[in-house]
């Protein structure tokens, strides 16, 4: 069923990465659907072959709590053995949230093929396109 990008973004940085990642997958010839996390259920997302998941560092090095965490918490139980890429924007934490997220995914038996943490001071568009192309 191809690749899906699902993201949450409060101030737009991770959304911009999500759009670039999706564009990269398509540029590499893959099919790719893109949804904000409140627009797709975990079960529907889990039906895709490969998933690209985007969420910025929130809380204290955590995933965003109201929408993305409930979505991801349901999803992680459904995608054991599947391949994912994780991406998102962060501020002052040095990318620690992404290390925590990757370890959490791997503990669920999810194959984390690639991660892309992008500092909020950077324009990550080119890196995100390359990330999507490579993932495809
Ligand atoms: C409530 C809140 C909590 C945050 N917590 C962290 C954090 O723990 N570590 C960090 O590196 N950045 C943190 N940030 C910074 C965001 O990750 C950063 O601004 C990011 O670019 C936001 O992405 P977005 O535009 O996709 O919402 C936080 C920002 C907000 C608003």
Short mmCIF file of C-alpha atoms and ligand atoms in Angstrom, two decimals:
data_model
loop_
_atom_site.label_atom_id
_atom_site.label_comp_id
_atom_site.label_asym_id
_atom_site.label_seq_id
_atom_site.Cartn_x
_atom_site.Cartn_y
_atom_site.Cartn_z
CA UNK A 1 0.00 0.00 0.00
CA UNK A 2 3.01 2.27 -0.29
CA UNK A 3 4.32 4.83 2.14
CA UNK A 4 2.48 7.16 4.48
CA UNK A 5 3.77 10.30 6.18
CA UNK A 6 1.95 11.15 9.44
CA UNK A 7 2.99 14.20 11.42
CA UNK A 8 2.06 16.63 14.16
CA UNK A 9 3.30 20.20 14.10
CA UNK A 10 2.47 23.11 16.39
CA UNK A 11 4.30 25.97 14.72
CA UNK A 12 4.82 24.54 11.24
CA UNK A 13 8.44 23.38 11.28
CA UNK A 14 7.68 19.66 11.32
CA UNK A 15 4.87 20.18 8.81
CA UNK A 16 7.36 21.72 6.38
CA UNK A 17 9.67 18.74 6.92
CA UNK A 18 6.74 16.34 6.37
CA UNK A 19 5.89 17.95 3.04
CA UNK A 20 9.52 17.80 1.91
CA UNK A 21 9.89 14.16 3.05
CA UNK A 22 6.74 13.23 1.12
CA UNK A 23 8.06 15.07 -1.92
CA UNK A 24 11.30 13.10 -1.65
CA UNK A 25 9.49 9.76 -1.64
CA UNK A 26 7.52 10.79 -4.73
CA UNK A 27 10.63 12.13 -6.47
CA UNK A 28 12.16 8.68 -6.00
CA UNK A 29 9.13 7.14 -7.74
CA UNK A 30 7.29 5.93 -4.64
CA UNK A 31 3.64 6.50 -3.81
CA UNK A 32 3.13 8.55 -0.68
CA UNK A 33 0.08 9.79 1.23
CA UNK A 34 0.44 12.48 3.87
CA UNK A 35 -1.78 13.14 6.90
CA UNK A 36 -1.72 15.26 10.02
CA UNK A 37 -1.94 12.87 12.99
CA UNK A 38 -5.48 13.95 13.86
CA UNK A 39 -6.67 13.06 10.33
CA UNK A 40 -5.82 9.34 10.28
CA UNK A 41 -6.38 6.48 12.70
CA UNK A 42 -3.55 4.29 13.94
CA UNK A 43 -5.21 1.29 12.26
CA UNK A 44 -5.33 3.03 8.86
CA UNK A 45 -1.72 4.18 9.18
CA UNK A 46 -0.63 0.67 10.16
CA UNK A 47 -2.05 -0.68 6.88
CA UNK A 48 0.72 1.04 4.89
CA UNK A 49 3.88 -0.89 4.03
CA UNK A 50 6.23 1.80 5.30
CA UNK A 51 5.67 4.76 7.58
CA UNK A 52 7.41 8.09 7.96
CA UNK A 53 6.46 9.66 11.29
CA UNK A 54 7.10 13.27 12.24
CA UNK A 55 6.77 14.95 15.63
CA UNK A 56 8.79 17.76 17.23
CA UNK A 57 10.38 17.59 20.68
CA UNK A 58 7.69 18.67 23.13
CA UNK A 59 7.16 18.45 26.88
CA UNK A 60 10.57 17.47 28.23
CA UNK A 61 12.09 15.57 25.30
CA UNK A 62 8.73 13.95 24.65
CA UNK A 63 6.32 13.48 21.78
CA UNK A 64 3.45 15.96 21.68
CA UNK A 65 0.95 14.73 24.26
CA UNK A 66 -2.59 15.52 23.14
CA UNK A 67 -2.65 14.19 19.57
CA UNK A 68 0.60 12.54 18.52
CA UNK A 69 1.30 10.50 21.66
CA UNK A 70 -2.15 8.83 21.66
CA UNK A 71 -1.84 8.19 17.91
CA UNK A 72 1.67 6.78 18.20
CA UNK A 73 0.92 4.83 21.37
CA UNK A 74 -1.81 2.94 19.49
CA UNK A 75 0.28 2.63 16.32
CA UNK A 76 3.41 1.17 17.92
CA UNK A 77 1.45 -1.91 18.97
CA UNK A 78 0.34 -2.52 15.37
CA UNK A 79 3.55 -2.16 13.36
CA UNK A 80 6.00 -4.67 14.80
CA UNK A 81 8.41 -5.72 12.03
CA UNK A 82 7.50 -2.78 9.77
CA UNK A 83 9.99 -0.21 8.55
CA UNK A 84 9.68 3.39 9.69
CA UNK A 85 11.59 6.65 9.41
CA UNK A 86 11.31 9.20 12.22
CA UNK A 87 11.74 12.94 11.79
CA UNK A 88 10.95 16.20 13.50
CA UNK A 89 12.06 19.62 14.61
CA UNK A 90 13.60 20.41 17.99
CA UNK A 91 14.86 23.42 19.92
CA UNK A 92 17.30 23.35 22.80
CA UNK A 93 17.50 19.67 23.69
CA UNK A 94 20.22 18.48 21.31
CA UNK A 95 17.90 15.95 19.71
CA UNK A 96 17.52 13.75 22.79
CA UNK A 97 13.80 13.23 22.16
CA UNK A 98 14.65 11.50 18.88
CA UNK A 99 17.05 9.09 20.59
CA UNK A 100 14.33 8.25 23.12
CA UNK A 101 11.77 7.80 20.34
CA UNK A 102 14.07 5.56 18.29
CA UNK A 103 14.84 3.32 21.29
CA UNK A 104 11.16 3.12 22.13
CA UNK A 105 10.32 2.05 18.57
CA UNK A 106 13.09 -0.53 18.48
CA UNK A 107 11.88 -1.95 21.80
CA UNK A 108 8.54 -2.62 20.05
CA UNK A 109 10.29 -4.55 17.28
CA UNK A 110 9.85 -1.74 14.76
CA UNK A 111 12.63 -1.40 12.18
CA UNK A 112 13.84 2.21 12.35
CA UNK A 113 15.54 2.64 8.98
CA UNK A 114 16.43 6.31 9.42
CA UNK A 115 15.99 9.29 11.72
CA UNK A 116 16.08 12.99 10.86
CA UNK A 117 16.16 15.42 13.79
CA UNK A 118 16.36 19.02 12.52
CA UNK A 119 17.12 21.99 14.75
CA UNK A 120 14.52 24.74 14.56
CA UNK A 121 17.24 27.22 13.52
CA UNK A 122 17.96 25.21 10.37
CA UNK A 123 16.12 25.00 7.08
CA UNK A 124 15.86 21.23 6.80
CA UNK A 125 14.14 21.13 3.42
CA UNK A 126 17.00 19.69 1.39
CA UNK A 127 17.86 17.13 4.07
CA UNK A 128 14.19 16.15 4.34
CA UNK A 129 13.87 15.63 0.57
CA UNK A 130 17.02 13.46 0.61
CA UNK A 131 15.68 11.54 3.63
CA UNK A 132 12.43 10.79 1.78
CA UNK A 133 14.26 9.74 -1.38
CA UNK A 134 16.57 7.40 0.51
CA UNK A 135 13.69 5.93 2.49
CA UNK A 136 11.74 5.17 -0.68
C1 LIG B 1 5.63 23.23 24.71
C2 LIG B 1 6.94 23.06 24.02
C3 LIG B 1 7.84 22.13 24.50
C4 LIG B 1 9.08 21.95 23.88
N1 LIG B 1 9.97 21.04 24.39
C5 LIG B 1 11.17 20.87 23.77
C6 LIG B 1 12.10 19.92 24.28
O1 LIG B 1 11.86 19.20 25.25
N2 LIG B 1 13.28 19.81 23.64
C7 LIG B 1 13.61 20.56 22.55
O2 LIG B 1 14.70 20.38 22.00
N3 LIG B 1 12.73 21.45 22.03
C8 LIG B 1 11.53 21.62 22.62
N4 LIG B 1 10.64 22.52 22.10
C9 LIG B 1 10.98 23.25 20.87
C10 LIG B 1 10.28 22.65 19.66
O3 LIG B 1 10.60 21.29 19.50
C11 LIG B 1 10.69 23.43 18.41
O4 LIG B 1 10.28 24.77 18.53
C12 LIG B 1 10.13 22.83 17.14
O5 LIG B 1 10.67 23.53 16.03
C13 LIG B 1 8.61 22.89 17.08
O6 LIG B 1 8.22 22.20 15.91
P1 LIG B 1 6.86 22.51 15.15
O7 LIG B 1 7.02 23.86 14.48
O8 LIG B 1 6.70 21.42 14.17
O9 LIG B 1 5.77 22.54 16.18
C14 LIG B 1 9.41 22.71 22.73
C15 LIG B 1 8.48 23.65 22.24
C16 LIG B 1 7.26 23.82 22.87
C17 LIG B 1 6.29 24.83 22.30
#
